[in-house]
XYZ file of C-alpha atoms in Angstrom:
731
model
C 0.185 -0.173 -0.242
C 1.271 3.687 -0.770
C 1.169 6.622 1.418
C -0.917 10.607 0.431
C 2.219 10.640 -1.013
C 1.862 7.712 -3.527
C 5.105 6.122 -2.056
C 5.141 2.445 -2.656
C 7.735 0.872 0.222
C 9.874 -2.580 -1.123
C 8.953 -4.360 1.733
C 5.800 -4.980 3.460
C 5.320 -6.273 7.725
C 1.690 -8.375 7.847
C 0.452 -9.601 11.387
C -0.267 -13.661 11.701
C -4.042 -14.296 12.763
C -3.389 -17.016 15.806
C -5.232 -19.964 15.267
C -8.354 -20.208 18.149
C -7.932 -23.313 19.542
C -3.812 -21.858 20.036
C -5.122 -18.801 21.663
C -7.437 -20.765 23.962
C -3.946 -23.577 24.577
C -1.972 -20.289 25.389
C -4.553 -19.246 28.016
C -5.612 -22.337 29.493
C -2.246 -23.583 30.502
C -1.546 -20.736 33.152
C -4.255 -21.076 34.850
C -3.209 -25.460 35.471
C 0.300 -24.024 35.834
C -1.400 -21.997 39.096
C -3.067 -24.654 40.402
C 0.207 -26.624 40.270
C 2.087 -23.342 42.333
C -1.267 -23.838 44.826
C -0.234 -27.796 44.979
C 3.078 -27.643 45.972
C 2.467 -24.153 49.099
C -0.738 -25.643 50.263
C 0.846 -29.652 50.686
C 4.467 -28.752 51.385
C 5.342 -32.226 53.263
C 5.784 -31.371 57.483
C 7.724 -34.346 58.378
C 10.952 -35.578 57.193
C 13.424 -32.909 55.919
C 14.649 -34.840 52.973
C 10.736 -34.985 51.702
C 10.583 -31.282 52.810
C 13.662 -30.562 50.117
C 12.441 -32.724 47.354
C 8.899 -31.137 47.423
C 10.366 -27.181 47.590
C 13.121 -28.317 44.983
C 10.220 -29.605 42.992
C 8.754 -26.593 43.084
C 11.038 -24.553 42.005
C 11.937 -26.564 38.844
C 8.222 -25.989 38.012
C 8.731 -22.067 38.735
C 11.414 -22.054 36.396
C 9.829 -23.954 33.737
C 6.468 -21.891 34.024
C 8.442 -18.491 33.893
C 10.459 -20.118 30.471
C 7.292 -21.003 29.464
C 6.008 -17.301 29.806
C 8.543 -16.057 27.784
C 8.554 -18.834 24.985
C 4.230 -17.973 24.358
C 4.932 -14.158 24.680
C 7.284 -13.781 22.041
C 5.425 -16.360 19.774
C 2.182 -14.596 20.527
C 1.617 -12.269 17.451
C 4.610 -13.571 14.582
C 5.263 -10.666 11.896
C 6.580 -12.323 8.001
C 8.016 -9.662 5.865
C 7.956 -9.478 2.362
C 10.138 -7.985 -0.761
C 8.974 -5.905 -3.809
C 12.341 -6.900 -5.680
C 10.825 -5.247 -9.093
C 10.620 -1.628 -7.384
C 13.643 -2.351 -6.391
C 14.810 -2.259 -10.196
C 12.624 -0.189 -11.146
C 13.820 2.554 -8.886
C 17.705 1.602 -8.316
C 18.673 -0.824 -10.855
C 21.668 1.442 -12.543
C 22.731 3.031 -8.719
C 22.824 -0.544 -6.797
C 24.807 -0.163 -4.246
C 28.163 -2.347 -4.465
C 28.020 -5.582 -2.092
C 30.935 -7.211 0.348
C 30.984 -10.696 1.129
C 32.742 -12.740 3.329
C 33.031 -16.672 3.908
C 35.185 -17.684 6.409
C 37.000 -21.169 6.633
C 38.903 -22.709 9.334
C 40.299 -25.788 8.788
C 40.972 -28.279 5.713
C 39.744 -31.313 7.004
C 37.030 -30.580 8.711
C 35.417 -27.663 5.464
C 37.014 -30.141 2.923
C 37.894 -27.081 0.204
C 36.117 -28.598 -2.211
C 32.832 -27.636 0.448
C 34.051 -24.268 0.938
C 34.417 -23.338 -3.000
C 31.023 -24.416 -3.692
C 29.806 -21.988 -1.706
C 32.166 -19.133 -2.544
C 30.842 -19.987 -6.283
C 27.047 -19.712 -5.283
C 27.741 -16.052 -3.973
C 29.441 -15.117 -7.269
C 26.267 -16.333 -9.053
C 23.863 -13.913 -7.289
C 21.219 -12.692 -9.857
C 23.348 -8.882 -9.315
C 25.638 -7.064 -11.756
C 29.080 -8.364 -11.496
C 30.991 -6.179 -11.454
C 28.812 -4.534 -8.171
C 29.806 -7.893 -6.342
C 32.702 -9.229 -4.486
C 33.469 -11.896 -2.860
C 36.129 -12.731 0.050
C 36.915 -15.885 1.411
C 39.294 -15.809 4.711
C 41.732 -18.762 5.161
C 42.048 -19.034 8.600
C 43.714 -22.231 8.309
C 46.510 -20.941 5.919
C 46.040 -23.545 3.396
C 47.657 -24.038 -0.037
C 45.313 -26.776 -0.817
C 42.128 -23.818 -0.523
C 44.148 -20.961 -2.116
C 44.883 -24.180 -5.071
C 40.599 -24.578 -4.783
C 39.506 -21.280 -5.161
C 42.046 -20.471 -8.248
C 40.194 -23.357 -9.468
C 36.983 -22.003 -9.034
C 38.102 -18.789 -10.667
C 38.434 -20.777 -13.622
C 35.754 -21.989 -13.556
C 33.514 -19.079 -13.087
C 33.560 -18.212 -16.259
C 31.686 -20.327 -17.957
C 29.497 -21.553 -14.103
C 28.597 -17.412 -14.004
C 26.940 -17.276 -17.718
C 25.624 -20.759 -17.544
C 23.658 -20.054 -14.784
C 22.162 -16.558 -16.519
C 21.325 -18.254 -19.861
C 19.230 -20.763 -17.510
C 18.038 -19.620 -14.565
C 20.041 -22.285 -12.423
C 18.902 -22.372 -8.632
C 20.628 -23.173 -7.004
C 23.962 -21.932 -7.929
C 26.517 -24.315 -6.001
C 27.429 -26.910 -8.625
C 27.273 -29.941 -5.949
C 23.915 -28.437 -6.153
C 22.934 -27.759 -8.559
C 24.537 -30.516 -10.493
C 22.486 -33.468 -7.998
C 19.614 -32.401 -10.311
C 18.659 -33.841 -13.704
C 18.407 -31.824 -16.689
C 15.296 -30.668 -18.414
C 14.840 -32.919 -21.127
C 15.597 -29.225 -23.333
C 18.324 -30.351 -26.353
C 19.559 -26.920 -26.164
C 20.604 -26.962 -22.215
C 21.135 -30.472 -21.839
C 23.901 -30.280 -24.092
C 25.095 -27.347 -22.463
C 25.008 -29.300 -18.890
C 26.783 -31.574 -19.226
C 29.689 -30.141 -21.011
C 29.499 -27.695 -17.793
C 28.566 -30.717 -15.429
C 32.218 -32.186 -17.465
C 34.362 -29.428 -16.104
C 32.203 -29.196 -12.914
C 33.313 -32.713 -12.323
C 37.243 -32.226 -13.744
C 37.528 -30.016 -11.694
C 36.173 -31.419 -8.628
C 38.768 -34.711 -9.473
C 41.871 -32.672 -9.414
C 40.927 -30.839 -6.237
C 40.038 -33.623 -4.439
C 43.064 -35.545 -5.559
C 45.479 -32.773 -4.654
C 43.869 -32.801 -1.099
C 43.836 -36.549 -0.751
C 48.513 -36.248 -1.845
C 48.221 -33.064 1.086
C 50.101 -30.879 -1.149
C 50.359 -28.570 -4.327
C 52.151 -30.399 -7.116
C 55.118 -28.645 -7.644
C 53.442 -27.896 -11.642
C 50.880 -26.367 -10.247
C 52.625 -24.309 -7.995
C 54.337 -22.651 -10.708
C 51.079 -21.712 -12.268
C 50.543 -18.436 -10.071
C 52.256 -16.372 -8.215
C 50.638 -16.627 -5.135
C 51.613 -20.338 -4.265
C 55.410 -18.798 -3.347
C 54.372 -17.233 -0.429
C 53.569 -20.681 1.626
C 57.035 -20.890 1.572
C 57.217 -18.368 4.278
C 54.570 -20.279 6.572
C 56.303 -21.597 9.497
C 52.849 -22.894 10.344
C 48.454 -22.958 10.388
C 49.502 -20.089 13.864
C 52.963 -18.331 13.242
C 52.755 -16.872 9.832
C 52.671 -14.093 7.243
C 50.239 -11.772 5.516
C 48.887 -14.166 2.042
C 46.042 -11.740 0.283
C 45.704 -12.319 -3.491
C 42.865 -11.105 -5.447
C 42.259 -13.443 -7.598
C 40.055 -11.662 -10.128
C 39.820 -8.003 -10.465
C 36.196 -6.446 -10.749
C 38.116 -3.681 -12.004
C 39.655 -4.844 -14.834
C 38.049 -5.034 -18.176
C 39.697 -7.861 -19.187
C 38.224 -9.474 -16.232
C 36.149 -11.202 -19.033
C 33.347 -14.618 -18.797
C 33.872 -16.833 -21.900
C 30.985 -14.712 -22.745
C 32.361 -11.887 -22.591
C 30.364 -10.409 -19.603
C 32.076 -9.000 -16.363
C 33.134 -11.016 -13.425
C 33.437 -10.307 -9.597
C 36.041 -9.857 -7.383
C 37.259 -12.662 -5.875
C 39.810 -12.341 -3.263
C 41.900 -14.939 -0.849
C 42.983 -13.498 2.190
C 44.816 -15.563 5.429
C 45.348 -13.121 7.594
C 48.937 -12.645 9.959
C 49.077 -15.324 12.745
C 51.857 -15.514 15.026
C 51.604 -17.237 18.062
C 52.786 -13.304 21.095
C 49.103 -12.206 19.623
C 45.763 -13.269 19.969
C 43.675 -14.731 17.251
C 40.172 -13.919 18.271
C 38.655 -16.736 16.199
C 36.367 -16.473 13.376
C 35.617 -12.812 14.699
C 39.654 -11.940 14.780
C 38.406 -13.028 10.802
C 35.468 -10.609 10.220
C 37.027 -7.762 11.268
C 40.598 -8.676 9.000
C 37.290 -8.437 6.386
C 36.102 -5.459 6.594
C 38.901 -3.778 6.685
C 40.923 -5.667 4.104
C 37.376 -4.960 1.786
C 37.116 -0.897 2.666
C 40.522 -0.560 0.459
C 39.870 -3.456 -2.413
C 35.758 -3.050 -2.589
C 34.286 -1.206 -0.133
C 30.478 -2.182 -0.483
C 27.702 -0.003 1.750
C 26.332 -3.972 1.994
C 28.848 -6.536 4.158
C 26.721 -9.881 3.880
C 28.673 -13.155 5.467
C 28.517 -16.594 5.287
C 29.900 -19.591 6.638
C 31.522 -21.996 3.899
C 28.978 -24.935 4.525
C 26.309 -22.047 3.682
C 25.895 -22.002 -0.478
C 23.656 -19.954 -1.119
C 20.066 -21.732 -2.382
C 18.819 -18.210 -3.999
C 20.189 -16.144 -6.263
C 17.649 -13.479 -5.532
C 18.790 -12.752 -2.038
C 20.515 -10.090 -2.761
C 18.237 -8.162 -4.347
C 15.552 -9.351 -1.527
C 17.729 -7.955 1.438
C 18.129 -4.280 -0.880
C 15.080 -4.187 -0.254
C 15.630 -3.591 3.372
C 18.428 -1.686 3.350
C 17.170 0.569 0.502
C 13.540 1.026 2.018
C 13.347 4.956 1.997
C 10.983 5.195 4.472
C 12.265 2.154 6.958
C 15.479 1.622 5.211
C 17.928 4.235 7.847
C 17.190 2.117 10.491
C 18.600 -1.417 9.437
C 21.378 -2.034 10.631
C 21.042 -6.087 9.863
C 18.494 -8.199 8.015
C 19.202 -12.375 9.008
C 18.119 -15.157 6.725
C 17.544 -18.481 8.278
C 20.086 -21.456 8.772
C 18.382 -23.862 6.813
C 20.500 -27.620 7.034
C 19.705 -29.789 3.618
C 21.760 -33.242 5.380
C 19.079 -33.532 8.056
C 17.550 -36.795 7.797
C 13.732 -37.267 6.925
C 13.016 -37.724 10.702
C 15.817 -35.452 11.874
C 17.552 -37.418 13.790
C 19.063 -34.865 15.918
C 17.035 -32.488 15.422
C 19.140 -30.469 13.786
C 16.623 -28.481 11.369
C 15.526 -25.477 13.956
C 12.094 -25.082 11.933
C 10.103 -24.681 14.782
C 13.103 -22.015 16.150
C 13.022 -20.035 12.639
C 9.163 -21.016 12.189
C 7.348 -19.599 14.678
C 9.966 -17.987 17.207
C 11.947 -15.679 14.579
C 9.236 -14.112 13.440
C 8.065 -13.495 17.500
C 11.270 -11.709 17.839
C 11.363 -10.068 14.533
C 7.988 -8.111 15.675
C 9.572 -7.157 19.272
C 12.218 -5.601 17.957
C 14.132 -8.189 15.771
C 16.385 -11.177 15.338
C 19.812 -11.176 17.355
C 22.742 -12.226 14.201
C 23.367 -15.855 14.331
C 26.480 -15.468 12.964
C 25.515 -17.439 9.503
C 23.444 -15.569 6.147
C 22.977 -12.072 7.671
C 23.377 -9.173 5.634
C 24.565 -5.978 7.044
C 25.725 -2.286 6.364
C 28.872 -1.673 6.479
C 28.594 1.777 9.054
C 26.778 -0.973 11.684
C 29.474 -2.525 12.298
C 32.432 0.473 12.045
C 30.349 3.533 13.504
C 29.203 3.728 16.737
C 25.206 4.525 16.746
C 22.500 4.873 14.834
C 21.236 8.325 13.551
C 17.602 9.094 12.695
C 18.090 11.501 10.923
C 21.131 8.693 8.727
C 20.609 8.931 4.459
C 21.548 7.695 2.538
C 22.308 8.707 -1.087
C 21.805 5.446 -3.129
C 23.433 6.912 -6.062
C 26.375 9.453 -4.764
C 27.655 5.601 -3.350
C 27.140 4.025 -6.408
C 29.532 6.495 -8.203
C 32.444 6.397 -6.076
C 35.615 4.546 -7.443
C 38.855 2.726 -5.713
C 42.300 3.960 -6.851
C 44.975 1.463 -7.519
C 46.556 -1.434 -9.103
C 45.816 -5.106 -7.650
C 49.652 -5.272 -6.949
C 49.688 -2.357 -4.873
C 46.580 -3.211 -3.370
C 47.870 -6.447 -2.024
C 50.505 -4.758 -0.325
C 48.683 -2.350 1.450
C 46.027 -5.090 2.367
C 48.885 -7.474 4.276
C 49.120 -3.897 6.357
C 44.959 -3.857 6.631
C 45.650 -7.855 8.078
C 48.722 -7.703 10.145
C 48.340 -8.606 13.792
C 49.276 -5.177 15.067
C 47.032 -3.103 13.204
C 44.555 -3.507 16.514
C 47.092 -2.663 18.335
C 45.768 0.873 20.757
C 42.249 0.928 18.441
C 39.228 0.046 19.243
C 39.074 -2.894 17.245
C 36.961 -5.424 18.614
C 35.657 -3.475 20.937
C 33.400 -0.534 19.724
C 34.545 -1.409 15.843
C 33.722 -4.428 14.156
C 32.957 -8.181 14.800
C 33.399 -8.146 19.622
C 35.976 -10.161 20.623
C 36.407 -12.226 24.247
C 32.749 -13.358 23.687
C 32.411 -17.453 22.696
C 29.522 -16.184 20.345
C 31.052 -12.745 19.040
C 28.640 -12.634 16.132
C 25.304 -12.984 18.793
C 27.307 -9.831 21.135
C 28.293 -8.359 17.898
C 24.626 -8.047 17.159
C 23.386 -7.084 20.649
C 25.625 -4.100 20.411
C 24.302 -2.972 17.528
C 20.938 -3.028 18.495
C 21.902 -1.503 21.688
C 23.672 1.537 19.789
C 20.182 1.924 18.116
C 20.110 0.078 15.006
C 16.827 -1.922 13.961
C 17.479 -5.544 12.834
C 15.207 -7.356 10.355
C 14.089 -11.028 10.293
C 13.248 -12.076 6.472
C 12.626 -16.060 5.518
C 11.208 -15.965 1.987
C 9.623 -18.866 0.263
C 12.269 -20.345 -1.245
C 15.697 -20.525 1.724
C 18.210 -18.332 1.285
C 20.913 -20.405 1.871
C 21.296 -24.310 2.808
C 24.278 -25.296 5.294
C 26.042 -28.889 6.666
C 24.160 -30.096 10.357
C 25.890 -32.019 12.586
C 25.912 -35.625 11.499
C 27.012 -37.185 14.607
C 25.403 -37.568 18.458
C 28.562 -35.675 19.538
C 29.005 -32.700 16.853
C 25.094 -32.117 18.173
C 26.104 -31.727 21.562
C 29.188 -30.311 21.058
C 27.810 -27.705 19.153
C 25.005 -27.297 21.590
C 27.224 -26.837 24.050
C 28.920 -23.706 22.507
C 25.791 -21.983 22.085
C 23.920 -22.148 24.972
C 27.646 -21.491 27.034
C 28.350 -17.906 24.941
C 24.231 -16.684 25.112
C 25.044 -17.031 29.074
C 28.465 -15.562 28.369
C 26.240 -12.271 26.901
C 23.766 -12.785 29.271
C 26.267 -12.584 32.288
C 28.471 -9.608 30.714
C 29.004 -5.985 31.438
C 27.836 -4.924 28.090
C 24.763 -7.402 28.055
C 21.052 -7.147 29.159
C 21.786 -6.472 32.545
C 24.034 -3.515 32.519
C 24.248 -2.141 28.558
C 21.176 -4.028 27.266
C 17.942 -2.611 29.583
C 19.274 1.081 28.733
C 18.626 0.671 24.928
C 16.597 -2.586 24.017
C 12.973 -2.790 25.262
C 11.677 -4.713 27.577
C 9.973 -6.903 25.346
C 12.736 -7.229 23.183
C 15.110 -7.911 26.270
C 12.658 -10.897 27.513
C 12.093 -12.248 23.859
C 16.476 -13.093 23.752
C 16.558 -14.549 26.811
C 14.739 -17.635 24.806
C 18.204 -18.008 24.156
C 20.121 -16.492 26.783
C 18.449 -18.648 29.654
C 19.249 -21.958 27.319
C 22.236 -23.551 29.576
C 19.840 -22.463 32.779
C 18.086 -25.034 31.689
C 19.993 -27.404 33.142
C 19.713 -27.783 37.008
C 15.250 -27.577 36.860
C 15.545 -30.999 33.856
C 17.774 -32.698 35.437
C 16.236 -32.124 39.311
C 13.167 -33.595 36.916
C 15.500 -36.251 35.981
C 16.840 -37.612 38.343
C 14.798 -36.540 41.630
C 11.288 -37.758 40.943
C 13.339 -41.149 39.956
C 15.419 -41.381 43.369
C 12.371 -40.819 45.030
C 10.519 -43.559 43.618
C 12.780 -45.508 45.041
C 13.092 -44.553 48.439
C 9.290 -44.906 48.453
C 8.853 -40.070 48.418
C 5.970 -39.197 46.603
C 5.740 -36.026 45.018
C 3.109 -36.122 42.924
C -0.976 -36.552 43.634
C -2.555 -39.016 43.941
C -3.653 -40.730 41.041
C -7.355 -40.737 42.692
C -6.548 -36.899 43.254
C -8.702 -33.729 41.109
C -4.912 -32.584 41.802
C -3.559 -34.683 39.341
C -5.364 -33.023 37.203
C -3.359 -29.726 36.991
C -0.180 -31.373 36.715
C -1.445 -33.867 32.938
C -2.864 -31.174 32.133
C -0.411 -29.538 32.049
C 1.902 -31.816 30.789
C -0.187 -33.133 27.807
C -1.620 -29.878 26.812
C 1.895 -28.907 26.414
C 3.171 -31.679 23.759
C 0.051 -31.779 22.316
C 1.014 -28.670 21.355
C 4.292 -28.668 20.566
C 3.272 -32.008 18.417
C 0.658 -29.448 16.490
C 3.664 -26.820 16.104
C 6.203 -29.655 15.060
C 3.744 -31.018 12.035
C 2.854 -27.430 11.603
C 6.214 -26.056 10.364
C 6.801 -29.490 8.124
C 7.719 -32.141 10.306
C 6.520 -35.837 10.963
C 5.917 -37.521 13.956
C 8.869 -39.602 14.124
C 11.073 -36.062 14.226
C 8.741 -34.387 17.043
C 9.858 -37.626 19.393
C 13.071 -37.383 18.788
C 13.406 -33.886 19.117
C 11.491 -34.468 22.427
C 14.560 -37.060 22.878
C 17.242 -33.986 21.839
C 15.630 -31.739 24.029
C 16.381 -33.776 27.365
C 20.553 -34.953 26.185
C 21.335 -31.894 25.476
C 19.737 -29.925 28.374
C 20.893 -32.709 30.268
C 24.474 -32.473 28.960
C 25.468 -29.225 26.485
C 23.202 -27.062 29.051
C 24.784 -28.398 32.030
C 28.781 -28.242 30.724
C 28.192 -24.947 28.461
C 27.522 -23.616 32.283
C 29.580 -24.947 34.127
C 32.235 -23.768 31.045
C 31.108 -20.224 31.258
C 30.849 -19.572 34.978
C 34.508 -20.556 35.222
C 36.256 -18.596 32.719
C 34.109 -15.716 34.487
C 36.348 -16.779 38.104
C 39.397 -17.001 35.755
C 40.021 -20.766 35.617
C 39.479 -22.135 31.919
C 39.688 -20.255 28.612
C 36.806 -20.962 26.302
C 37.471 -21.624 22.570
C 36.193 -21.716 18.859
C 35.555 -25.367 18.591
C 35.232 -25.944 14.309
C 32.167 -28.613 13.694
C 32.994 -31.221 11.634
C 31.569 -31.493 8.345
C 32.637 -34.566 7.018
C 32.080 -37.605 9.389
C 33.258 -41.717 8.308
C 31.836 -43.185 5.479
C 30.112 -46.058 8.281
C 28.947 -43.367 10.406
C 26.601 -41.725 7.493
C 25.442 -44.863 6.738
C 24.391 -44.475 10.212
C 23.563 -41.289 9.852
C 21.207 -42.111 7.029
C 19.516 -45.152 8.369
C 18.389 -43.042 11.541
C 20.909 -45.057 13.683
C 22.258 -42.763 16.118
C 25.974 -42.019 17.097
C 27.442 -43.003 19.554
C 31.422 -43.855 18.457
C 34.224 -42.329 21.179
C 34.076 -41.705 25.168
C 32.876 -38.645 25.702
C 31.334 -37.207 29.652
C 28.612 -36.107 28.215
C 27.790 -39.419 27.031
C 29.326 -40.570 30.668
C 25.934 -37.943 32.319
C 23.565 -39.431 29.314
C 23.911 -43.364 29.995
C 24.054 -42.948 33.804
C 20.276 -40.740 33.829
C 19.152 -43.503 31.353
C 20.103 -46.561 33.593
C 19.243 -44.513 36.810
C 16.271 -43.886 35.429
C 15.448 -48.180 34.334
C 16.178 -49.493 37.545
C 14.787 -46.730 39.736
C 11.348 -47.707 36.580
C 12.059 -51.549 37.567
C 11.617 -51.176 41.285
C 8.725 -48.919 41.097
C 7.011 -51.849 39.140
C 8.255 -54.401 41.216
C 6.636 -51.675 44.032
C 2.956 -52.394 42.342
C 3.509 -56.153 41.814
C 3.969 -56.757 45.211
C 1.325 -54.444 46.736
C -1.753 -55.750 47.131
C -3.979 -52.744 48.033
C -2.504 -50.799 45.662
C -2.250 -47.829 47.393
C 1.914 -47.684 45.739
C -0.333 -47.444 42.038
C -2.367 -44.745 43.445
C 0.218 -42.466 45.164
C 3.337 -43.518 42.775
C 1.818 -43.349 39.572
C 3.438 -40.237 38.047
C 6.591 -40.898 39.118
C 6.412 -44.414 37.808
C 5.212 -42.752 34.190
C 7.858 -40.065 34.190
C 10.093 -42.912 34.919
C 8.801 -44.403 31.790
C 8.651 -41.990 29.827
C 12.414 -41.497 30.675
C 12.887 -45.144 29.586
C 11.643 -45.093 26.437
C 13.160 -41.524 25.305
C 16.403 -43.575 26.310
C 15.954 -46.344 24.286
C 18.379 -46.022 21.967
C 21.442 -45.211 24.798
C 20.430 -48.619 26.285
C 21.178 -50.126 22.454
C 24.325 -48.207 22.635
C 25.054 -49.405 25.992
C 24.060 -53.614 25.824
C 22.761 -54.932 22.053
C 25.500 -53.101 19.261
C 28.343 -54.189 17.934
C 28.267 -51.751 15.466
C 31.626 -48.596 15.961
C 29.167 -46.436 16.121
C 28.170 -48.370 20.212
C 28.310 -46.705 23.487
C 32.395 -47.376 24.660
C 33.062 -50.006 26.925
C 34.364 -47.427 29.627
C 31.527 -45.044 29.196
C 29.512 -48.477 29.948
C 31.282 -49.839 33.211
C 31.567 -45.983 34.264
C 27.455 -44.831 34.650
C 26.730 -48.165 35.756
C 28.831 -48.039 38.868
C 27.464 -44.081 39.035
C 23.787 -45.382 38.853
C 23.865 -48.671 40.915
C 25.668 -46.268 43.902
C 23.253 -43.722 43.511
C 20.137 -46.122 43.634
C 22.157 -48.129 46.231
C 21.457 -44.207 48.919
C 18.133 -44.060 47.709
C 17.070 -47.356 49.222
C 19.064 -47.304 51.898
């Protein structure tokens, strides 16, 4: 709709009307919650110290669950959805579209294979956008000549791939993803499809053969001067800056095979020295911000992880509809896309799709003020990263910015950029403090987005019908739990930071938005009430201590309704987000697993770091797995395989509950008057549900013979601890 002046916006926002049954559920659950509170206070045990403290612990756990439920549904109550008008953007600004700098980050050539990295790079180079205004940068923190060689190969292949994508409107524009699709029954297209596929296959084979050899052959090294830089590399943690402009988009000779301009393509490996902290991904991003300012200086920056290829060639134009909107665009600091995964199994074995979060929670957070920056698939306004505060009077002259030219030849610019990416450049500056991504945080992206919001910028969440980006999810249980541990610890660190919600946030961000962020800030803290509910009712069942109303009591209705209504709502929500029933059950399993392991470890690590006992280290999540593990993943068989403290916790809790469940059943069978069943039904059912959730754990402990089973060392330790706990409870 236009306003009184005839202005037509470049995007619109629509609210979602929630169905009546959903609203009824949200309104009735608080009634059940209040009844549970009344029951806990009214029937507090008078006799027995152990009984009283167990009861009080249950009450506090339920208070926490109630608070978290309230915050979650505050967020989901009124979600909004964004829609863009790319045709209007083209009509008004096609000749004045801004330069865009795209950052791709990689850190380890083994965990992030070069062929995967260049597929991401090629998909970014192939955006539906004026190529002379597009620059793609790869930051290689692994300083791998194998990755550099793959980039060199990609620069040559792009001369054929980009015009092919444009001519046939290819989607997706990652060659690996695209060539898994059968060609259309069109003779002309099929011929070109086969030709480009052969070019890609030959390139892929050369890269993979070189990667297996572990070094670039001397014959290939002579093809480009950049390889000589590796003669001076001592190790991945001790080397000079390497900057190579593989394609200079300003060069009139930088053309594809059909005579069209190619985008700028740059390889960067910033300097690292043992005596200087390198600040992980945040340090790499800040080096990219400085280097790109000298080479292309695009006012819009987009960053992705190396496993997140572009799945929608219009994503860049969609994002610009927000930034370039004449009325509201100047307020927007960044546009966040969801982190969608392409390799999740049919029933999402490890709960990695995050569909409910991105389809339900993020639209709600957007309605309350805007999403956090999640580190990938995000478009930034350069000034929001490099300047302190947003100015309401700030209007961008896009035409003037489009006319600015970068002076200097490529070789001279490379030398200047080596200084910008050196270790000493940031000394006695505000980089990592007030400028660029924040240092000293496990989730540097989350803290950076939070600080951008505190400086007055708005953020926007955009989830188009065709996914903007597709990435790779962890394919083993341990990878999933480690990733969740990092996320939960990072969010808690932000919460407790002196620049977090308690200090800077409440002054600059609306309370409703702060509460929305608390869904994630409090991830780690969820470990304690969850652990309490998993452990204490089972031990009290063995001890003969009842913690819930009798099955014959009317008070049981409040507990039953709160539990089953919440789970039923979760199931409906999961199915609405394109999940399956088995996928929902897998999600319940992972929900308990991560709360009792990842969140616990994340909470402890964060507190120990704040007390100065440990240091956080960035862990790269592996993007490859062994052939056997990959087969089991495709068959949806849970992968354990290696010893881990997290598996010790999982196995101990599983064994504790099956012992308690068996003990409870034994008590019911031996009870002639049926008083035990009336008194302990809820605790037996709770233990039974936990046992059912842990079926894959029991299989891994006792029945599986493959390499993905739980190691014997974990089995023995968990048996000893669980039996000891049961013995103490019985006596």
